[in-house]
Amino acid sequence: MTMSKWYIGEGDHNDIVISTRIRLARNLADYPFPSRLDNKSKIEVNEKVRDALEGK
């Protein structure tokens, strides 16, 4: 697979910036923040977040 070299910054449109950003907000009322979770709760939170992201 050959990638194009758009990232080199040469050519007619070298002043265009490509940017992306992802933001996740925490809304888990029944769980403390990660630094205070026990191992069982960490697994539960991981499963809840994974299921939400997968649309389950």
Short mmCIF file of N, CA and C in Angstrom, two decimals:
data_model
loop_
_atom_site.label_atom_id
_atom_site.label_comp_id
_atom_site.label_asym_id
_atom_site.label_seq_id
_atom_site.Cartn_x
_atom_site.Cartn_y
_atom_site.Cartn_z
N MET A 1 0.84 -1.18 0.00
CA MET A 1 0.00 0.00 0.00
C MET A 1 0.89 1.24 0.00
N THR A 2 0.71 2.09 -0.98
CA THR A 2 1.49 3.31 -1.09
C THR A 2 0.66 4.49 -0.60
N MET A 3 1.20 5.21 0.36
CA MET A 3 0.50 6.41 0.84
C MET A 3 0.90 7.61 -0.01
N SER A 4 -0.07 8.49 -0.24
CA SER A 4 0.27 9.72 -0.93
C SER A 4 1.09 10.59 0.02
N LYS A 5 1.81 11.53 -0.52
CA LYS A 5 2.71 12.35 0.30
C LYS A 5 2.12 13.74 0.53
N TRP A 6 0.82 13.78 0.85
CA TRP A 6 0.15 15.04 1.11
C TRP A 6 0.75 15.76 2.31
N TYR A 7 1.35 15.03 3.22
CA TYR A 7 1.87 15.59 4.47
C TYR A 7 3.21 16.30 4.31
N ILE A 8 3.82 16.25 3.15
CA ILE A 8 5.12 16.88 2.93
C ILE A 8 5.00 18.41 2.96
N GLY A 9 3.87 18.93 2.50
CA GLY A 9 3.67 20.38 2.54
C GLY A 9 4.18 21.10 1.32
N GLU A 10 4.25 20.43 0.21
CA GLU A 10 4.68 21.05 -1.04
C GLU A 10 3.48 21.15 -1.99
N GLY A 11 3.57 22.03 -2.96
CA GLY A 11 2.52 22.13 -3.97
C GLY A 11 1.64 23.35 -3.79
N ASP A 12 0.57 23.40 -4.59
CA ASP A 12 -0.30 24.57 -4.64
C ASP A 12 -1.06 24.83 -3.34
N HIS A 13 -1.37 23.81 -2.60
CA HIS A 13 -2.20 23.97 -1.40
C HIS A 13 -1.44 23.63 -0.12
N ASN A 14 -0.18 24.03 -0.07
CA ASN A 14 0.65 23.68 1.09
C ASN A 14 0.31 24.49 2.35
N ASP A 15 -0.61 25.44 2.23
CA ASP A 15 -0.99 26.24 3.40
C ASP A 15 -2.23 25.69 4.11
N ILE A 16 -2.76 24.57 3.64
CA ILE A 16 -3.95 23.97 4.24
C ILE A 16 -3.53 23.06 5.39
N VAL A 17 -4.23 23.19 6.50
CA VAL A 17 -3.94 22.37 7.67
C VAL A 17 -5.07 21.36 7.85
N ILE A 18 -4.71 20.11 8.01
CA ILE A 18 -5.69 19.06 8.29
C ILE A 18 -5.62 18.77 9.78
N SER A 19 -6.77 18.81 10.41
CA SER A 19 -6.80 18.62 11.86
C SER A 19 -8.01 17.77 12.25
N THR A 20 -7.88 17.02 13.31
CA THR A 20 -9.00 16.26 13.86
C THR A 20 -8.88 16.24 15.37
N ARG A 21 -10.01 16.06 16.02
CA ARG A 21 -10.01 16.02 17.48
C ARG A 21 -11.15 15.11 17.95
N ILE A 22 -10.88 14.36 18.98
CA ILE A 22 -11.90 13.49 19.58
C ILE A 22 -12.04 13.90 21.04
N ARG A 23 -13.26 13.99 21.50
CA ARG A 23 -13.50 14.33 22.90
C ARG A 23 -14.43 13.29 23.51
N LEU A 24 -14.03 12.74 24.62
CA LEU A 24 -14.89 11.84 25.38
C LEU A 24 -15.25 12.51 26.69
N ALA A 25 -16.52 12.55 27.00
CA ALA A 25 -16.97 13.12 28.27
C ALA A 25 -17.37 11.97 29.19
N ARG A 26 -17.07 12.13 30.45
CA ARG A 26 -17.37 11.07 31.42
C ARG A 26 -18.74 11.32 32.03
N ASN A 27 -19.58 10.29 32.00
CA ASN A 27 -20.90 10.38 32.60
C ASN A 27 -21.24 9.03 33.23
N LEU A 28 -20.48 8.66 34.24
CA LEU A 28 -20.68 7.39 34.93
C LEU A 28 -20.96 7.68 36.40
N ALA A 29 -22.20 7.99 36.70
CA ALA A 29 -22.56 8.45 38.04
C ALA A 29 -22.32 7.42 39.14
N ASP A 30 -22.41 6.15 38.81
CA ASP A 30 -22.30 5.11 39.85
C ASP A 30 -20.87 4.67 40.15
N TYR A 31 -19.90 5.30 39.52
CA TYR A 31 -18.51 4.87 39.69
C TYR A 31 -17.63 6.06 40.07
N PRO A 32 -16.66 5.84 40.95
CA PRO A 32 -15.70 6.91 41.25
C PRO A 32 -14.76 7.12 40.06
N PHE A 33 -13.95 8.14 40.14
CA PHE A 33 -12.98 8.38 39.08
C PHE A 33 -11.96 7.25 39.02
N PRO A 34 -11.32 7.04 37.86
CA PRO A 34 -10.44 5.88 37.65
C PRO A 34 -9.38 5.65 38.72
N SER A 35 -8.82 6.70 39.26
CA SER A 35 -7.76 6.52 40.25
C SER A 35 -8.28 5.90 41.55
N ARG A 36 -9.61 5.88 41.73
CA ARG A 36 -10.20 5.33 42.95
C ARG A 36 -10.96 4.03 42.73
N LEU A 37 -10.92 3.49 41.52
CA LEU A 37 -11.64 2.25 41.19
C LEU A 37 -10.87 1.02 41.65
N ASP A 38 -11.62 0.02 42.14
CA ASP A 38 -10.99 -1.28 42.39
C ASP A 38 -11.00 -2.06 41.07
N ASN A 39 -10.33 -3.20 41.03
CA ASN A 39 -10.19 -3.96 39.78
C ASN A 39 -11.54 -4.40 39.21
N LYS A 40 -12.46 -4.84 40.07
CA LYS A 40 -13.78 -5.27 39.61
C LYS A 40 -14.51 -4.12 38.93
N SER A 41 -14.47 -2.95 39.55
CA SER A 41 -15.15 -1.78 38.98
C SER A 41 -14.49 -1.33 37.68
N LYS A 42 -13.17 -1.46 37.59
CA LYS A 42 -12.47 -1.10 36.35
C LYS A 42 -12.97 -1.96 35.19
N ILE A 43 -13.15 -3.25 35.46
CA ILE A 43 -13.65 -4.16 34.42
C ILE A 43 -15.08 -3.78 34.04
N GLU A 44 -15.93 -3.48 35.03
CA GLU A 44 -17.31 -3.09 34.76
C GLU A 44 -17.37 -1.81 33.92
N VAL A 45 -16.58 -0.82 34.28
CA VAL A 45 -16.56 0.44 33.53
C VAL A 45 -16.08 0.19 32.10
N ASN A 46 -15.03 -0.60 31.96
CA ASN A 46 -14.51 -0.92 30.64
C ASN A 46 -15.59 -1.57 29.77
N GLU A 47 -16.34 -2.51 30.34
CA GLU A 47 -17.40 -3.19 29.59
C GLU A 47 -18.53 -2.22 29.23
N LYS A 48 -18.91 -1.35 30.16
CA LYS A 48 -19.98 -0.38 29.88
C LYS A 48 -19.58 0.58 28.75
N VAL A 49 -18.37 1.08 28.82
CA VAL A 49 -17.90 2.02 27.80
C VAL A 49 -17.78 1.32 26.45
N ARG A 50 -17.21 0.11 26.45
CA ARG A 50 -17.08 -0.64 25.20
C ARG A 50 -18.46 -0.90 24.59
N ASP A 51 -19.41 -1.36 25.40
CA ASP A 51 -20.75 -1.62 24.89
C ASP A 51 -21.40 -0.36 24.33
N ALA A 52 -21.22 0.77 25.01
CA ALA A 52 -21.79 2.03 24.52
C ALA A 52 -21.18 2.44 23.19
N LEU A 53 -19.87 2.28 23.06
CA LEU A 53 -19.20 2.65 21.80
C LEU A 53 -19.57 1.71 20.66
N GLU A 54 -19.89 0.46 21.00
CA GLU A 54 -20.29 -0.51 19.98
C GLU A 54 -21.80 -0.46 19.71
N GLY A 55 -22.52 0.38 20.45
CA GLY A 55 -23.96 0.53 20.23
C GLY A 55 -24.79 -0.60 20.81
N LYS A 56 -24.31 -1.23 21.87
CA LYS A 56 -25.04 -2.35 22.48
C LYS A 56 -25.93 -1.87 23.60
#
